[in-house]
Short mmCIF file of C-alpha atoms in Angstrom, two decimals:
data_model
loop_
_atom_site.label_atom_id
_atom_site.label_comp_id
_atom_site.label_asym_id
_atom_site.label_seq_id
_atom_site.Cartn_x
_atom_site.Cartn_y
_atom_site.Cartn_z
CA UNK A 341 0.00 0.00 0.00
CA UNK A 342 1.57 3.25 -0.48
CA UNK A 343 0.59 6.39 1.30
CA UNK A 344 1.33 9.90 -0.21
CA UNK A 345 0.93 12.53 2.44
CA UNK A 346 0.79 16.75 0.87
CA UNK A 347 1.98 18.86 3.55
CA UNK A 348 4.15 21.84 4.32
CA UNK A 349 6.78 22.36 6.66
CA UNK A 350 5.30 25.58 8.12
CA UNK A 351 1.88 24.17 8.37
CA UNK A 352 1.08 23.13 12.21
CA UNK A 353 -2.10 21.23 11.40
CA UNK A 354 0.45 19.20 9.19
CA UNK A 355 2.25 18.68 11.97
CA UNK A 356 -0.46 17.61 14.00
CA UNK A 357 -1.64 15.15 11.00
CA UNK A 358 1.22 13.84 11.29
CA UNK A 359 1.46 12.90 14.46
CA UNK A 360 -2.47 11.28 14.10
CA UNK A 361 -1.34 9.11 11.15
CA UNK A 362 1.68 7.95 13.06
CA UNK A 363 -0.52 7.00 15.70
CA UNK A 364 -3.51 5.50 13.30
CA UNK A 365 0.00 3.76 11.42
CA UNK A 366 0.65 2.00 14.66
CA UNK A 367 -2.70 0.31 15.07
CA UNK A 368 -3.12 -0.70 11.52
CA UNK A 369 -2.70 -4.84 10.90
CA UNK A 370 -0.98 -4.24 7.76
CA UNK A 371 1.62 -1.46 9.05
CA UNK A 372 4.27 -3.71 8.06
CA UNK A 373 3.05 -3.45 3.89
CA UNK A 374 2.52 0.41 3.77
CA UNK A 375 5.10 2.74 2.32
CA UNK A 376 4.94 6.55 3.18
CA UNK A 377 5.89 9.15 0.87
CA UNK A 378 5.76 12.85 1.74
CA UNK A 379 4.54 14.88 -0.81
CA UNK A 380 5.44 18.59 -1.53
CA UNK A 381 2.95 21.71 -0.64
CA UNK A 382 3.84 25.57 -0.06
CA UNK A 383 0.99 27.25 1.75
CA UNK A 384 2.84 30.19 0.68
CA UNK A 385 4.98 30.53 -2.36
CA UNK A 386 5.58 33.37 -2.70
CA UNK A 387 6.73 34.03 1.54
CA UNK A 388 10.36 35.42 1.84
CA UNK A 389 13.45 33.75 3.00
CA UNK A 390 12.59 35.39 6.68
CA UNK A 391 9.46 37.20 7.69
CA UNK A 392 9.84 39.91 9.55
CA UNK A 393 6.62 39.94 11.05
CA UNK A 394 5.29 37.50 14.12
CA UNK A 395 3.22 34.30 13.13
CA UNK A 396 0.09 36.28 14.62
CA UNK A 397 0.42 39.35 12.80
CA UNK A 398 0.74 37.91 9.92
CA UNK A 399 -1.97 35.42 10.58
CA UNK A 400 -4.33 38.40 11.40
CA UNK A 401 -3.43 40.32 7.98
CA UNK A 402 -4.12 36.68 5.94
CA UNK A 403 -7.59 36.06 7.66
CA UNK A 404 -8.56 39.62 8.14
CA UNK A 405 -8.94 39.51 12.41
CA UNK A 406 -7.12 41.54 15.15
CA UNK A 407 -4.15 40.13 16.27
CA UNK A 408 -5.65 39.46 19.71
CA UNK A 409 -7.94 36.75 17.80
CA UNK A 410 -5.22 35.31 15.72
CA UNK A 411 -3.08 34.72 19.70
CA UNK A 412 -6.30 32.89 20.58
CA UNK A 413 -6.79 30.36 17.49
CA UNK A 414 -2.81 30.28 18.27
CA UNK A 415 -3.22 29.11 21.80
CA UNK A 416 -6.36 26.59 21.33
CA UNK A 417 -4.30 25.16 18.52
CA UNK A 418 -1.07 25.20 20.87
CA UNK A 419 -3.56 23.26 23.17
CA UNK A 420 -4.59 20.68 20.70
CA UNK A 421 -0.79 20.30 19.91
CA UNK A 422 0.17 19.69 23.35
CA UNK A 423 -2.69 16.31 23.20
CA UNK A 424 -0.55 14.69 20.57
CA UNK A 425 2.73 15.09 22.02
CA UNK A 426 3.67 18.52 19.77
CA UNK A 427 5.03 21.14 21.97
CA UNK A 428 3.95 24.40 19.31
CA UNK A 429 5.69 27.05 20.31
CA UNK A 430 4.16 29.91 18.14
CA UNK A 431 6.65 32.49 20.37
CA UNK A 432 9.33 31.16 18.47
CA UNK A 433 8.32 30.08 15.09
CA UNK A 434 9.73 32.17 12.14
CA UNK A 435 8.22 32.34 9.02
CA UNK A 436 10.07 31.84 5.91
CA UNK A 437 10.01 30.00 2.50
CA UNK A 438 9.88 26.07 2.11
CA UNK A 439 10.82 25.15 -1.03
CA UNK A 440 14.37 24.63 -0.52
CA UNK A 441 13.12 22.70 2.93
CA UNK A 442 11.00 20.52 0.06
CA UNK A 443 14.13 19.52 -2.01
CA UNK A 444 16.04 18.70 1.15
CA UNK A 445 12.31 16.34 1.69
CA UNK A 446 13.50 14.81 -1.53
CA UNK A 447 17.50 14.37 -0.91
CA UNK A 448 16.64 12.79 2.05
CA UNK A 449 14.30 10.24 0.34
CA UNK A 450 16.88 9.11 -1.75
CA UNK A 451 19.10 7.74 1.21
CA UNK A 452 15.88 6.17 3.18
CA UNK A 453 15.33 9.35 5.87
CA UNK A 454 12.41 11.20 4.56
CA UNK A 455 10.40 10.77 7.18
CA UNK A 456 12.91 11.07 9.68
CA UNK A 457 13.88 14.59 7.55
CA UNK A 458 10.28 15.79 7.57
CA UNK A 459 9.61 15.27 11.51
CA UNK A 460 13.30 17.31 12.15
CA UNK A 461 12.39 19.94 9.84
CA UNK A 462 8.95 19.85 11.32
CA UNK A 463 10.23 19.87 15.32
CA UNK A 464 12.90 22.63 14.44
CA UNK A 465 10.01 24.81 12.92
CA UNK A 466 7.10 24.76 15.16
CA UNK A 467 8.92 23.95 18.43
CA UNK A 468 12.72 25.19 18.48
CA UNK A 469 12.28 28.84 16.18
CA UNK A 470 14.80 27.16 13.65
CA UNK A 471 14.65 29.37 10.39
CA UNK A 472 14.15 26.75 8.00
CA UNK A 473 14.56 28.69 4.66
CA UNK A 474 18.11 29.15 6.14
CA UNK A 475 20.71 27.24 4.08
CA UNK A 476 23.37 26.53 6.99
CA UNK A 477 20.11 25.49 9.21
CA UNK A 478 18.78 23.22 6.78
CA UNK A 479 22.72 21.43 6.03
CA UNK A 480 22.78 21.33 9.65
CA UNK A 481 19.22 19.58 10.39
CA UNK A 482 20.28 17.44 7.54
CA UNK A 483 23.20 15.71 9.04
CA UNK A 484 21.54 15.57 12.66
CA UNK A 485 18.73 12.44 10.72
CA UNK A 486 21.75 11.02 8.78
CA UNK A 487 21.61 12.82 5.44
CA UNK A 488 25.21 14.14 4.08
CA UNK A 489 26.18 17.36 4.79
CA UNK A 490 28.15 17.99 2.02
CA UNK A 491 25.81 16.13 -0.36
CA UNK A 492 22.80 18.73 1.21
CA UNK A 493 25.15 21.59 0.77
CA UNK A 494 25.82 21.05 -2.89
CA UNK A 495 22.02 20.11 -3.76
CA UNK A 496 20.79 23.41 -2.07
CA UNK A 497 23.14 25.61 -4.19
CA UNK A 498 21.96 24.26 -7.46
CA UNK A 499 18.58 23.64 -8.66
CA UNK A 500 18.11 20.25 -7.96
CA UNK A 501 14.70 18.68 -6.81
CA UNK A 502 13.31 21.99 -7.91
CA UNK A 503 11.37 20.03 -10.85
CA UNK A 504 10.24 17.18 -8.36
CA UNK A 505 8.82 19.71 -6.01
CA UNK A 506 6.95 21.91 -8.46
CA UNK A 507 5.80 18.37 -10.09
CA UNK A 508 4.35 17.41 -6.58
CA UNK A 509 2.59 20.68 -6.38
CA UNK A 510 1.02 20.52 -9.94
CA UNK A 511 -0.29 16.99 -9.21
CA UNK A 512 -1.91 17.92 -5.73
CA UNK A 513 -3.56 20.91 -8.17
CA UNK A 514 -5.02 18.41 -10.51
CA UNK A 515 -5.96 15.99 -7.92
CA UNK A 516 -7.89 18.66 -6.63
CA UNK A 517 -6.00 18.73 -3.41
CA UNK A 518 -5.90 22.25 -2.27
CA UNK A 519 -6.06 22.26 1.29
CA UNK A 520 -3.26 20.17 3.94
CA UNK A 521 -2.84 17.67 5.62
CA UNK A 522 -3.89 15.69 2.63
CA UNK A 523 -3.52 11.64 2.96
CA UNK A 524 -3.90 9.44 -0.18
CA UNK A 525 -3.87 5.45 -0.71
CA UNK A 526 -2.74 4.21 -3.78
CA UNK A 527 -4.29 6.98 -5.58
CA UNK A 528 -7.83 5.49 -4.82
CA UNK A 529 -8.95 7.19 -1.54
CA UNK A 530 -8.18 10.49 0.14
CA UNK A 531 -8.67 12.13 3.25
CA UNK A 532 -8.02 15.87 4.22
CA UNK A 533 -7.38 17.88 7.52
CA UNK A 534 -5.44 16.45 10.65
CA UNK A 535 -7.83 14.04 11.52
CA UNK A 536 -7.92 11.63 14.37
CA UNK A 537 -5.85 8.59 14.34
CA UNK A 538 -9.40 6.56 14.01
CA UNK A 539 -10.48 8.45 10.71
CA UNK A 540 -6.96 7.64 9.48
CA UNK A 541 -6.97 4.08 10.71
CA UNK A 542 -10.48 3.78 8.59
CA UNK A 543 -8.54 5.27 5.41
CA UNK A 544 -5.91 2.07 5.82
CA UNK A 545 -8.21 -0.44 6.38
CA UNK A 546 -10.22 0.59 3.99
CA UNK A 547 -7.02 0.67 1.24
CA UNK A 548 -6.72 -2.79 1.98
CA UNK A 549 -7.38 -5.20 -1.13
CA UNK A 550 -10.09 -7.19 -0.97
CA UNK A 551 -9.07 -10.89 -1.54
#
């Protein structure tokens, strides 16, 4: 069975989805015969290398609410968070670009560690105020899950994976997938949002082949 997950880096309901399909992974029957692949998805192409505003301000400006309201979806999502294990620590997060953090997603696929990549990149992100459009940061983060330093530091200075990631991005648009976490099974079934492990569970079992 393979699983194809759309997500961004920057996106803490990702994060959270993540942690639910681990958990729904865990208590499936077939765990054993699935195969995850994450997929590439910018919430926001067109962000900077660094923003220079704070998560909530620029949350507020996006949705069109005071600032006050955008600390308060900040800290009941924080809450959530904090039931699956994710310590989201929107005081610290910086806001930046992810594309290069999406070709790193693919380097590190090629030596076996792309999940491994995605939960550092995702950790350093929403819980340590890493700067993960950051070069150096992302070389560094590499290394710490396995992936060659040098081998990261020469990919990110050229243009490789670029095609890969735009490639995942134009299929999620023709699949129609437009909003993340999105989870698919063998390109048959699809679920969206960061829902509970149960809902996921469901999605495996019902991937399953019928005999």
């Amino acid at each position: 069975m393979d699983v194809e997950i759309w997500s961004d880096i920057a996106c803490p309901w990702c994060y959270v989805g993540k942690r639910r399909f681990e958990a729904a992974l865990a208590g499936f029957e077939h765990r054993d015969d699935v195969s995850v692949r994450w997929r590439s998805f910018e919430l926001d192409p067109a962000a900077p290398a660094a923003r220079e505003r704070s998560g909530a301000e620029h949350l507020a400006e996006k949705y069109g609410m005071s600032v006050e309201e955008a600390r308060a979806r900040q800290q009941s999502l924080r809450d959530m968070a904090a039931g699956d294990g994710i310590d989201m620590r929107f005081d610290l997060t910086r806001g930046g670009n992810t594309f290069d953090g999406h070709r790193l997603l693919h380097l590190a696929a090629e030596h076996g560690l792309q999940t491994e990549m995605k939960e550092r990149l995702m950790r350093a992100h929403h819980t340590e105020g890493e700067l993960v459009s950051d070069r150096e940061t992302l070389v560094r983060l590499a290394a710490e899950v396995g992936v060659p330093a040098a081998e990261a530091r020469e990919m990110l200075a050229s243009d490789r994976f670029a095609a890969e990631v735009r490639d995942d991005e134009e299929t999620a648009a023709a699949s129609g997938i437009h909003s993340v976490p999105t989870f698919v099974v063998d390109r048959r079934l699809a679920v969206a949002g960061a829902r509970p492990p149960e809902v996921l569970l469901e999605l495996l079992r019902r991937g399953v082949p019928v005999s």
